[in-house]
Amino acid sequence: MKAPITQDVHTIPRKLPEGDRVNLVGLTRDGLRDALLAVGVPEKQAKMRTGQVWQWLYHWGVRDFAQMTNLAKEFRTTLAQHFTIDLPEVVTRQLSEDGTRKYLVRIAGGHEVEVVYIPEENRGTLCVSSQVGCTLTCSFCHTGTQKLVRNLTAGEIVGQIMLARDDLGEWPEKGAPNDPQGRLVSNIVLMGMGEPLYNFENVRDAMKIAMDGEGIALGRRRITLSTSGVVPEIARTAQEIGCLLAVSFHATTDAVRDVLVPINKRWNIEVLLDALRDYPKVSNSERITFEYVMLNGVNDSDEDAHRLVNLLHGIPAKVNLIPFNEWPGAPYTRSSNNRIRAFATILMEAGYASPIRTPRGEDIMAACGQLKSATERQRKSRAQIAAEAGL
Ligand code: SAH
Ligand code: SF4
């Protein structure tokens, strides 16, 4: 058996050292209950108090214990003594001509991650990060060139949703319904920086909070987790999160996928497809989205399209064709529009929905795969990237 991939990532402990206040954002319901018990809430009140605090945090978006008006004054003081309600800090906010917003946010330790909000006609999608940087090194991805890596905590992940709702003014007014239909942030995609399945527990806890009906209340079909193909965690994702799944597929032969998505050397196309076959059943969800970045002359031929159709056989799937978002120093170029359309036609004729993703927020470098924190802007040289990509 091959040695497991080791990861030089660490997660900042949730519980701060004795004496420091603990951030309530990101605790699961059980975690919140334990925290309240620890500051003297009697066992028989624990469930009710947990529910009350939870609603203030995630339904009303309150950031100050003093505003939790259905709790006794004394209890509010106790809460403020022991706990905080902390979100990542927004450092900059850029607004694209097309309405896309990109937030650069700072988390503990001074690290920075990016969060992107993409408004569309009948939905608004928030693209959330799960790590600072990424331990994987997909050769076409800007995030993959970033050396610095740290897992985000559950609070830092759900905190990205909360700060976007703050910015968009989207917490319900007192008494107003909190219907996900028609919300500005109606969908979440874990497609920002990082590999979510290398930070499984924190991603799971954050998504559980986002899905909780007494809070942000986004249904599990409004959340899409994108993975490069961390096979051992795919079944767990179905069982423990149950959201929609997207896979960064990007190639139709192992030889090409080994270069584009190097995790393929660990779990190749066949092993990945086997793991995906069970996903819709177990998660009771619909189709899996196959993400396919269109790279000029690398993976965009008619033969590739036909091979892809064959590989997808038997898997409920749709294919998202992503025109490559070029970044400074990238070793690839974007396929032509005609090539992308020809590729899409072959997939559609075989019965697969294959929308071509419209690049959004290009003027602010907010598109997929371009996210990279400002703390690490120095780039590898073009030659270095090309050498690593085996070009
Ligand atoms: N690590 C996860 C999720 C983040 S990347 C994953 O790889 O799935 C989100 C999507 O953007 C992935 O499909 C990724 O392959 C794609 N992507 C990365 N760089 C890109 C680029 N420069 N142009 C277009 N898509 C890119
Ligand atoms: Fe990491 Fe995804 Fe980028 Fe690959 S495509 S380097 S897995 S963020």
CSV table of C-alpha atoms and ligand atoms in Angstrom, one decimal:
chain,number,residue,atom,x,y,z
A,1,MET,CA,0.0,0.0,0.0
A,2,LYS,CA,1.2,3.5,-0.8
A,3,ALA,CA,2.0,5.8,2.1
A,4,PRO,CA,-0.8,8.2,2.8
A,5,ILE,CA,-0.3,11.8,1.6
A,6,THR,CA,1.0,13.8,4.5
A,7,GLN,CA,-0.1,17.3,5.0
A,8,ASP,CA,1.8,20.2,6.5
A,9,VAL,CA,-1.4,21.9,7.6
A,10,HIS,CA,-2.6,22.7,11.1
A,11,THR,CA,-5.8,24.0,12.5
A,12,ILE,CA,-5.9,26.7,15.2
A,13,PRO,CA,-7.4,25.1,18.2
A,14,ARG,CA,-11.0,26.1,18.8
A,15,LYS,CA,-10.7,26.5,22.5
A,16,LEU,CA,-8.4,29.3,23.4
A,17,PRO,CA,-6.0,29.0,26.3
A,18,GLU,CA,-7.5,29.3,29.8
A,19,GLY,CA,-8.5,32.9,30.5
A,20,ASP,CA,-9.1,33.9,26.9
A,21,ARG,CA,-12.7,34.0,25.7
A,22,VAL,CA,-14.0,31.3,23.3
A,23,ASN,CA,-15.5,32.3,20.0
A,24,LEU,CA,-19.0,30.8,19.7
A,25,VAL,CA,-19.1,31.1,16.0
A,26,GLY,CA,-18.4,27.7,14.4
A,27,LEU,CA,-19.3,25.5,17.4
A,28,THR,CA,-21.8,22.8,16.5
A,29,ARG,CA,-25.0,22.6,18.5
A,30,ASP,CA,-23.4,20.1,20.8
A,31,GLY,CA,-20.3,22.2,21.1
A,32,LEU,CA,-22.4,25.3,22.0
A,33,ARG,CA,-24.3,23.2,24.6
A,34,ASP,CA,-21.0,22.1,26.2
A,35,ALA,CA,-19.7,25.6,26.2
A,36,LEU,CA,-22.9,26.9,28.0
A,37,LEU,CA,-22.8,24.0,30.5
A,38,ALA,CA,-19.2,24.9,31.2
A,39,VAL,CA,-20.2,28.4,32.3
A,40,GLY,CA,-22.9,27.2,34.7
A,41,VAL,CA,-26.0,26.8,32.6
A,42,PRO,CA,-28.0,24.1,34.4
A,43,GLU,CA,-28.3,20.8,32.6
A,44,LYS,CA,-32.1,21.1,32.3
A,45,GLN,CA,-32.0,24.5,30.7
A,46,ALA,CA,-29.1,23.6,28.4
A,47,LYS,CA,-31.2,22.7,25.4
A,48,MET,CA,-33.4,25.8,25.5
A,49,ARG,CA,-30.4,28.2,26.1
A,50,THR,CA,-28.5,26.6,23.3
A,51,GLY,CA,-31.5,27.1,21.0
A,52,GLN,CA,-31.8,30.8,22.0
A,53,VAL,CA,-28.2,31.7,21.6
A,54,TRP,CA,-28.1,29.7,18.3
A,55,GLN,CA,-31.0,31.7,16.9
A,56,TRP,CA,-29.4,35.0,17.9
A,57,LEU,CA,-26.1,34.0,16.2
A,58,TYR,CA,-27.4,32.4,13.0
A,59,HIS,CA,-30.9,33.6,12.5
A,60,TRP,CA,-30.8,37.2,13.6
A,61,GLY,CA,-27.0,37.7,13.0
A,62,VAL,CA,-26.5,39.5,16.3
A,63,ARG,CA,-22.9,40.3,17.3
A,64,ASP,CA,-23.4,41.6,20.8
A,65,PHE,CA,-24.6,39.6,23.8
A,66,ALA,CA,-26.4,42.6,25.1
A,67,GLN,CA,-28.8,42.4,22.2
A,68,MET,CA,-29.9,38.8,23.1
A,69,THR,CA,-33.0,40.3,24.7
A,70,ASN,CA,-34.8,37.0,25.7
A,71,LEU,CA,-31.9,36.1,28.0
A,72,ALA,CA,-31.6,37.5,31.6
A,73,LYS,CA,-29.3,40.5,31.9
A,74,GLU,CA,-27.1,38.6,34.3
A,75,PHE,CA,-26.7,35.7,31.9
A,76,ARG,CA,-25.8,38.0,29.0
A,77,THR,CA,-23.0,39.4,31.2
A,78,THR,CA,-21.8,35.9,31.9
A,79,LEU,CA,-21.8,35.1,28.2
A,80,ALA,CA,-19.8,38.3,27.4
A,81,GLN,CA,-17.3,37.4,30.1
A,82,HIS,CA,-16.5,34.0,28.6
A,83,PHE,CA,-17.3,34.2,25.0
A,84,THR,CA,-16.9,36.2,21.8
A,85,ILE,CA,-18.8,36.4,18.5
A,86,ASP,CA,-16.0,36.7,16.0
A,87,LEU,CA,-16.0,36.7,12.3
A,88,PRO,CA,-13.0,37.0,9.9
A,89,GLU,CA,-12.2,40.6,9.3
A,90,VAL,CA,-12.9,42.1,5.9
A,91,VAL,CA,-9.7,43.8,4.7
A,92,THR,CA,-10.8,44.8,1.3
A,93,ARG,CA,-13.9,44.5,-0.8
A,94,GLN,CA,-13.7,44.8,-4.6
A,95,LEU,CA,-16.8,45.3,-6.7
A,96,SER,CA,-16.7,44.1,-10.4
A,97,GLU,CA,-18.5,45.8,-13.2
A,98,ASP,CA,-20.7,42.7,-13.4
A,99,GLY,CA,-21.8,42.9,-9.8
A,100,THR,CA,-19.4,40.2,-8.5
A,101,ARG,CA,-17.9,41.1,-5.1
A,102,LYS,CA,-14.6,39.8,-3.9
A,103,TYR,CA,-13.7,40.1,-0.2
A,104,LEU,CA,-10.2,39.7,1.1
A,105,VAL,CA,-10.6,38.6,4.7
A,106,ARG,CA,-8.0,38.2,7.4
A,107,ILE,CA,-8.1,35.3,9.9
A,108,ALA,CA,-6.2,34.5,13.0
A,109,GLY,CA,-2.5,34.5,12.5
A,110,GLY,CA,-2.7,37.3,10.0
A,111,HIS,CA,-3.5,34.9,7.1
A,112,GLU,CA,-5.8,36.0,4.3
A,113,VAL,CA,-8.3,34.2,2.2
A,114,GLU,CA,-10.7,35.3,-0.5
A,115,VAL,CA,-14.5,35.0,-0.7
A,116,VAL,CA,-16.5,35.8,-3.8
A,117,TYR,CA,-20.1,36.7,-4.2
A,118,ILE,CA,-21.7,36.1,-7.7
A,119,PRO,CA,-25.1,37.6,-8.2
A,120,GLU,CA,-27.2,36.0,-11.0
A,121,GLU,CA,-30.7,36.5,-12.2
A,122,ASN,CA,-32.4,34.1,-9.9
A,123,ARG,CA,-29.7,33.1,-7.4
A,124,GLY,CA,-26.7,34.5,-5.6
A,125,THR,CA,-23.8,32.2,-5.1
A,126,LEU,CA,-21.1,32.6,-2.5
A,127,CYS,CA,-17.8,31.0,-3.2
A,128,VAL,CA,-16.2,30.1,0.1
A,129,SER,CA,-12.6,29.1,0.9
A,130,SER,CA,-11.7,26.1,3.1
A,131,GLN,CA,-8.0,26.5,3.5
A,132,VAL,CA,-5.4,29.2,3.2
A,133,GLY,CA,-3.7,28.1,0.0
A,134,CYS,CA,-3.8,24.4,-0.9
A,135,THR,CA,-1.5,21.5,-0.3
A,136,LEU,CA,-2.2,20.2,-3.8
A,137,THR,CA,-0.5,21.6,-6.8
A,138,CYS,CA,-2.8,21.4,-9.8
A,139,SER,CA,-0.7,22.9,-12.6
A,140,PHE,CA,-3.4,25.3,-13.9
A,141,CYS,CA,-4.6,26.7,-10.6
A,142,HIS,CA,-3.2,29.9,-9.1
A,143,THR,CA,-4.1,28.8,-5.5
A,144,GLY,CA,-1.9,25.7,-6.0
A,145,THR,CA,1.2,27.9,-6.5
A,146,GLN,CA,0.8,29.3,-3.0
A,147,LYS,CA,3.1,27.7,-0.5
A,148,LEU,CA,1.5,28.9,2.7
A,149,VAL,CA,-1.2,26.5,3.9
A,150,ARG,CA,-3.5,26.4,6.9
A,151,ASN,CA,-6.8,24.7,7.5
A,152,LEU,CA,-9.6,27.2,8.3
A,153,THR,CA,-11.6,26.5,11.4
A,154,ALA,CA,-15.4,25.8,11.2
A,155,GLY,CA,-16.0,29.4,12.5
A,156,GLU,CA,-13.8,30.9,9.8
A,157,ILE,CA,-15.7,28.9,7.1
A,158,VAL,CA,-19.2,29.7,8.3
A,159,GLY,CA,-18.0,33.2,9.2
A,160,GLN,CA,-17.4,33.9,5.5
A,161,ILE,CA,-21.1,33.3,4.9
A,162,MET,CA,-22.0,35.5,7.8
A,163,LEU,CA,-19.8,38.4,6.7
A,164,ALA,CA,-21.2,38.3,3.2
A,165,ARG,CA,-24.7,38.5,4.7
A,166,ASP,CA,-23.6,41.4,6.8
A,167,ASP,CA,-22.3,43.2,3.7
A,168,LEU,CA,-25.4,42.5,1.7
A,169,GLY,CA,-27.7,43.5,4.6
A,170,GLU,CA,-29.4,40.2,4.6
A,171,TRP,CA,-30.3,39.2,8.2
A,172,PRO,CA,-34.0,39.0,8.6
A,173,GLU,CA,-35.7,42.0,10.3
A,174,LYS,CA,-37.6,41.1,13.4
A,175,GLY,CA,-40.7,39.1,12.5
A,176,ALA,CA,-39.8,38.8,8.8
A,177,PRO,CA,-39.8,35.4,7.3
A,178,ASN,CA,-36.4,33.9,6.6
A,179,ASP,CA,-37.2,32.2,3.3
A,180,PRO,CA,-34.2,31.0,1.4
A,181,GLN,CA,-36.1,31.6,-1.8
A,182,GLY,CA,-35.2,35.1,-3.2
A,183,ARG,CA,-32.2,35.5,-0.8
A,184,LEU,CA,-29.2,37.4,-2.0
A,185,VAL,CA,-26.9,34.5,-0.8
A,186,SER,CA,-29.1,31.6,-1.9
A,187,ASN,CA,-26.3,29.1,-2.7
A,188,ILE,CA,-22.9,28.2,-1.4
A,189,VAL,CA,-20.1,26.6,-3.4
A,190,LEU,CA,-16.9,25.4,-1.7
A,191,MET,CA,-14.9,26.4,-4.7
A,192,GLY,CA,-12.7,29.1,-3.2
A,193,MET,CA,-9.2,28.5,-2.0
A,194,GLY,CA,-8.2,25.0,-0.7
A,195,GLU,CA,-9.3,21.4,-0.9
A,196,PRO,CA,-12.4,21.0,1.3
A,197,LEU,CA,-11.9,17.3,1.8
A,198,TYR,CA,-8.5,17.8,3.3
A,199,ASN,CA,-10.3,19.8,6.0
A,200,PHE,CA,-13.2,17.5,6.4
A,201,GLU,CA,-14.4,18.0,10.0
A,202,ASN,CA,-14.3,21.8,9.9
A,203,VAL,CA,-16.0,22.0,6.5
A,204,ARG,CA,-18.7,19.5,7.7
A,205,ASP,CA,-19.3,21.4,10.9
A,206,ALA,CA,-19.5,24.7,9.1
A,207,MET,CA,-22.0,23.3,6.5
A,208,LYS,CA,-24.1,21.8,9.2
A,209,ILE,CA,-24.4,25.2,10.8
A,210,ALA,CA,-25.3,26.8,7.4
A,211,MET,CA,-28.0,24.1,6.8
A,212,ASP,CA,-29.5,24.2,10.3
A,213,GLY,CA,-33.2,25.2,9.9
A,214,GLU,CA,-33.1,27.5,12.9
A,215,GLY,CA,-30.3,29.6,11.4
A,216,ILE,CA,-28.9,30.4,8.0
A,217,ALA,CA,-31.2,27.5,6.8
A,218,LEU,CA,-29.7,26.8,3.4
A,219,GLY,CA,-30.9,23.4,2.2
A,220,ARG,CA,-28.3,20.8,1.4
A,221,ARG,CA,-29.1,21.0,-2.3
A,222,ARG,CA,-28.0,24.7,-2.2
A,223,ILE,CA,-24.5,23.7,-1.2
A,224,THR,CA,-22.0,22.3,-3.6
A,225,LEU,CA,-18.6,20.9,-2.4
A,226,SER,CA,-15.9,20.7,-5.0
A,227,THR,CA,-13.1,18.2,-4.6
A,228,SER,CA,-10.1,17.4,-6.7
A,229,GLY,CA,-10.8,13.8,-5.9
A,230,VAL,CA,-9.9,12.8,-2.3
A,231,VAL,CA,-11.5,9.4,-2.8
A,232,PRO,CA,-11.5,8.2,0.9
A,233,GLU,CA,-13.6,11.2,2.0
A,234,ILE,CA,-16.2,11.0,-0.8
A,235,ALA,CA,-18.4,8.5,1.0
A,236,ARG,CA,-18.2,10.4,4.2
A,237,THR,CA,-19.2,13.6,2.4
A,238,ALA,CA,-22.4,11.8,1.3
A,239,GLN,CA,-23.1,10.4,4.7
A,240,GLU,CA,-22.1,13.3,7.0
A,241,ILE,CA,-22.8,16.4,4.9
A,242,GLY,CA,-25.2,15.2,2.1
A,243,CYS,CA,-24.6,18.3,-0.1
A,244,LEU,CA,-24.2,18.3,-3.8
A,245,LEU,CA,-20.8,17.2,-5.1
A,246,ALA,CA,-18.6,18.6,-7.9
A,247,VAL,CA,-15.4,17.0,-9.0
A,248,SER,CA,-12.5,18.7,-10.7
A,249,PHE,CA,-12.1,16.2,-13.5
A,250,HIS,CA,-10.3,18.1,-16.2
A,251,ALA,CA,-8.9,15.2,-18.2
A,252,THR,CA,-9.9,12.0,-19.8
A,253,THR,CA,-6.6,10.0,-19.5
A,254,ASP,CA,-4.5,9.3,-16.5
A,255,ALA,CA,-1.5,10.6,-18.3
A,256,VAL,CA,-3.0,14.1,-18.7
A,257,ARG,CA,-4.8,14.1,-15.4
A,258,ASP,CA,-1.6,13.2,-13.5
A,259,VAL,CA,-0.2,16.5,-14.8
A,260,LEU,CA,-3.2,18.7,-14.4
A,261,VAL,CA,-4.6,17.3,-11.1
A,262,PRO,CA,-1.6,15.4,-9.5
A,263,ILE,CA,-3.7,13.8,-6.8
A,264,ASN,CA,-4.7,11.5,-9.7
A,265,LYS,CA,-1.4,9.7,-9.2
A,266,ARG,CA,-2.7,8.6,-5.8
A,267,TRP,CA,-6.4,8.0,-6.8
A,268,ASN,CA,-6.7,7.6,-10.6
A,269,ILE,CA,-9.6,8.1,-12.9
A,270,GLU,CA,-11.0,4.6,-12.5
A,271,VAL,CA,-10.8,4.6,-8.7
A,272,LEU,CA,-12.3,8.1,-8.6
A,273,LEU,CA,-15.2,7.1,-10.8
A,274,ASP,CA,-15.9,4.1,-8.7
A,275,ALA,CA,-16.2,6.3,-5.6
A,276,LEU,CA,-18.5,8.7,-7.4
A,277,ARG,CA,-20.9,6.0,-8.7
A,278,ASP,CA,-22.3,5.5,-5.1
A,279,TYR,CA,-22.5,9.2,-4.2
A,280,PRO,CA,-26.0,10.1,-5.5
A,281,LYS,CA,-27.5,7.1,-3.9
A,282,VAL,CA,-25.9,7.6,-0.5
A,283,SER,CA,-26.5,11.3,-0.3
A,284,ASN,CA,-29.9,11.1,-2.0
A,285,SER,CA,-28.9,13.9,-4.3
A,286,GLU,CA,-29.1,14.4,-8.0
A,287,ARG,CA,-26.3,14.6,-10.5
A,288,ILE,CA,-22.6,15.0,-9.8
A,289,THR,CA,-21.1,18.0,-11.5
A,290,PHE,CA,-17.9,17.3,-13.4
A,291,GLU,CA,-15.8,20.4,-13.7
A,292,TYR,CA,-13.7,20.5,-16.8
A,293,VAL,CA,-11.4,23.4,-17.4
A,294,MET,CA,-10.8,24.1,-21.1
A,295,LEU,CA,-7.1,24.3,-21.8
A,296,ASN,CA,-6.0,25.0,-25.3
A,297,GLY,CA,-4.5,22.0,-27.0
A,298,VAL,CA,-4.2,20.0,-23.7
A,299,ASN,CA,-7.6,18.5,-22.9
A,300,ASP,CA,-10.0,20.0,-25.4
A,301,SER,CA,-10.1,17.7,-28.4
A,302,ASP,CA,-13.1,15.9,-29.9
A,303,GLU,CA,-11.4,12.7,-28.8
A,304,ASP,CA,-11.4,14.0,-25.2
A,305,ALA,CA,-15.1,14.8,-25.4
A,306,HIS,CA,-15.9,11.3,-26.7
A,307,ARG,CA,-13.7,9.7,-24.0
A,308,LEU,CA,-15.4,11.8,-21.4
A,309,VAL,CA,-18.8,10.6,-22.5
A,310,ASN,CA,-17.6,7.0,-22.2
A,311,LEU,CA,-16.2,7.5,-18.8
A,312,LEU,CA,-19.4,9.1,-17.5
A,313,HIS,CA,-21.5,6.2,-18.5
A,314,GLY,CA,-23.7,5.1,-15.7
A,315,ILE,CA,-23.1,8.1,-13.5
A,316,PRO,CA,-25.8,10.8,-13.2
A,317,ALA,CA,-23.7,13.7,-14.3
A,318,LYS,CA,-23.6,17.2,-15.7
A,319,VAL,CA,-20.4,18.7,-17.1
A,320,ASN,CA,-19.5,22.3,-16.3
A,321,LEU,CA,-17.1,23.5,-18.9
A,322,ILE,CA,-14.9,26.3,-17.4
A,323,PRO,CA,-13.0,28.5,-19.9
A,324,PHE,CA,-9.5,28.6,-18.3
A,325,ASN,CA,-9.0,31.7,-16.3
A,326,GLU,CA,-5.6,32.9,-17.1
A,327,TRP,CA,-3.3,34.3,-14.4
A,328,PRO,CA,0.0,35.9,-14.6
A,329,GLY,CA,2.7,33.2,-15.3
A,330,ALA,CA,0.2,30.4,-16.0
A,331,PRO,CA,1.6,27.7,-18.2
A,332,TYR,CA,-1.7,27.3,-20.3
A,333,THR,CA,-4.0,29.3,-22.4
A,334,ARG,CA,-7.8,29.3,-22.7
A,335,SER,CA,-9.4,27.2,-25.5
A,336,SER,CA,-11.1,29.2,-28.2
A,337,ASN,CA,-14.8,29.7,-28.0
A,338,ASN,CA,-15.4,27.6,-31.1
A,339,ARG,CA,-13.4,24.7,-29.6
A,340,ILE,CA,-15.4,24.9,-26.3
A,341,ARG,CA,-18.7,25.0,-28.2
A,342,ALA,CA,-17.6,22.0,-30.3
A,343,PHE,CA,-16.7,20.1,-27.1
A,344,ALA,CA,-20.0,21.0,-25.5
A,345,THR,CA,-22.0,19.8,-28.6
A,346,ILE,CA,-20.5,16.3,-28.4
A,347,LEU,CA,-21.4,16.1,-24.7
A,348,MET,CA,-24.9,17.4,-25.3
A,349,GLU,CA,-25.5,15.0,-28.2
A,350,ALA,CA,-24.7,12.2,-25.8
A,351,GLY,CA,-27.3,13.5,-23.4
A,352,TYR,CA,-25.2,15.4,-20.9
A,353,ALA,CA,-26.1,19.0,-19.8
A,354,SER,CA,-22.9,20.8,-20.4
A,355,PRO,CA,-23.2,24.5,-19.7
A,356,ILE,CA,-20.2,26.7,-20.5
A,357,ARG,CA,-19.5,28.8,-17.4
A,358,THR,CA,-19.4,32.5,-18.1
A,359,PRO,CA,-16.3,34.0,-16.5
A,360,ARG,CA,-17.4,36.4,-13.8
A,361,GLY,CA,-15.5,39.1,-12.0
A,362,GLU,CA,-12.6,39.0,-14.4
A,363,ASP,CA,-11.7,42.6,-13.8
A,364,ILE,CA,-11.1,41.9,-10.1
A,365,MET,CA,-9.4,38.5,-10.6
A,366,ALA,CA,-12.4,36.9,-8.8
A,367,ALA,CA,-12.8,33.9,-11.1
A,368,CYS,CA,-12.4,30.3,-10.2
A,369,GLY,CA,-8.8,29.2,-9.6
A,370,GLN,CA,-7.5,32.8,-9.5
A,371,LEU,CA,-7.9,33.2,-5.8
A,372,LYS,CA,-4.7,33.6,-4.0
A,373,SER,CA,-4.1,35.5,-0.8
A,374,ALA,CA,-2.4,38.9,-0.9
A,375,THR,CA,0.0,37.7,1.8
A,376,GLU,CA,1.7,35.6,-0.7
A,377,ARG,CA,1.6,37.4,-4.0
A,378,GLN,CA,5.1,36.5,-5.1
A,379,ARG,CA,4.8,34.1,-7.9
A,380,LYS,CA,6.9,31.1,-8.9
A,381,SER,CA,8.5,31.9,-12.2
A,382,ARG,CA,6.9,30.7,-15.4
A,383,ALA,CA,9.8,28.3,-16.0
A,384,GLN,CA,9.4,26.8,-12.5
A,385,ILE,CA,5.6,26.3,-13.0
A,386,ALA,CA,6.2,24.8,-16.5
A,387,ALA,CA,8.9,22.4,-15.1
A,388,GLU,CA,6.5,21.2,-12.4
A,389,ALA,CA,3.7,20.8,-14.9
A,390,GLY,CA,6.0,18.5,-16.9
A,391,LEU,CA,5.8,20.7,-19.9
B,1,SAH,N1,-9.9,22.3,-4.4
B,1,SAH,C1,-11.2,22.1,-4.9
B,1,SAH,C2,-12.0,23.4,-4.9
B,1,SAH,C3,-11.4,24.7,-5.3
B,1,SAH,S1,-11.0,24.9,-6.9
B,1,SAH,C4,-11.1,21.5,-6.3
B,1,SAH,O1,-10.1,21.5,-6.9
B,1,SAH,O2,-12.2,21.1,-6.7
B,1,SAH,C5,-12.6,25.3,-7.7
B,1,SAH,C6,-12.6,24.9,-9.2
B,1,SAH,O3,-11.9,25.9,-10.0
B,1,SAH,C7,-12.0,23.6,-9.5
B,1,SAH,O4,-12.8,22.8,-10.4
B,1,SAH,C8,-10.7,24.0,-10.1
B,1,SAH,O5,-10.2,22.9,-10.8
B,1,SAH,C9,-11.1,25.2,-10.9
B,1,SAH,N2,-9.9,26.0,-11.3
B,1,SAH,C10,-8.8,26.1,-10.7
B,1,SAH,N3,-8.0,27.0,-11.3
B,1,SAH,C11,-8.7,27.4,-12.4
B,1,SAH,C12,-8.4,28.3,-13.5
B,1,SAH,N4,-7.3,29.0,-13.6
B,1,SAH,N5,-9.3,28.5,-14.5
B,1,SAH,C13,-10.5,27.8,-14.4
B,1,SAH,N6,-10.8,27.0,-13.4
B,1,SAH,C14,-9.9,26.8,-12.4
B,2,SF4,FE1,-6.1,22.9,-4.8
B,2,SF4,FE2,-8.4,22.8,-6.1
B,2,SF4,FE3,-6.4,24.4,-6.9
B,2,SF4,FE4,-6.1,21.8,-7.2
B,2,SF4,S1,-7.6,23.1,-8.2
B,2,SF4,S2,-4.5,23.3,-6.4
B,2,SF4,S3,-7.1,21.0,-5.4
B,2,SF4,S4,-7.6,24.6,-5.0
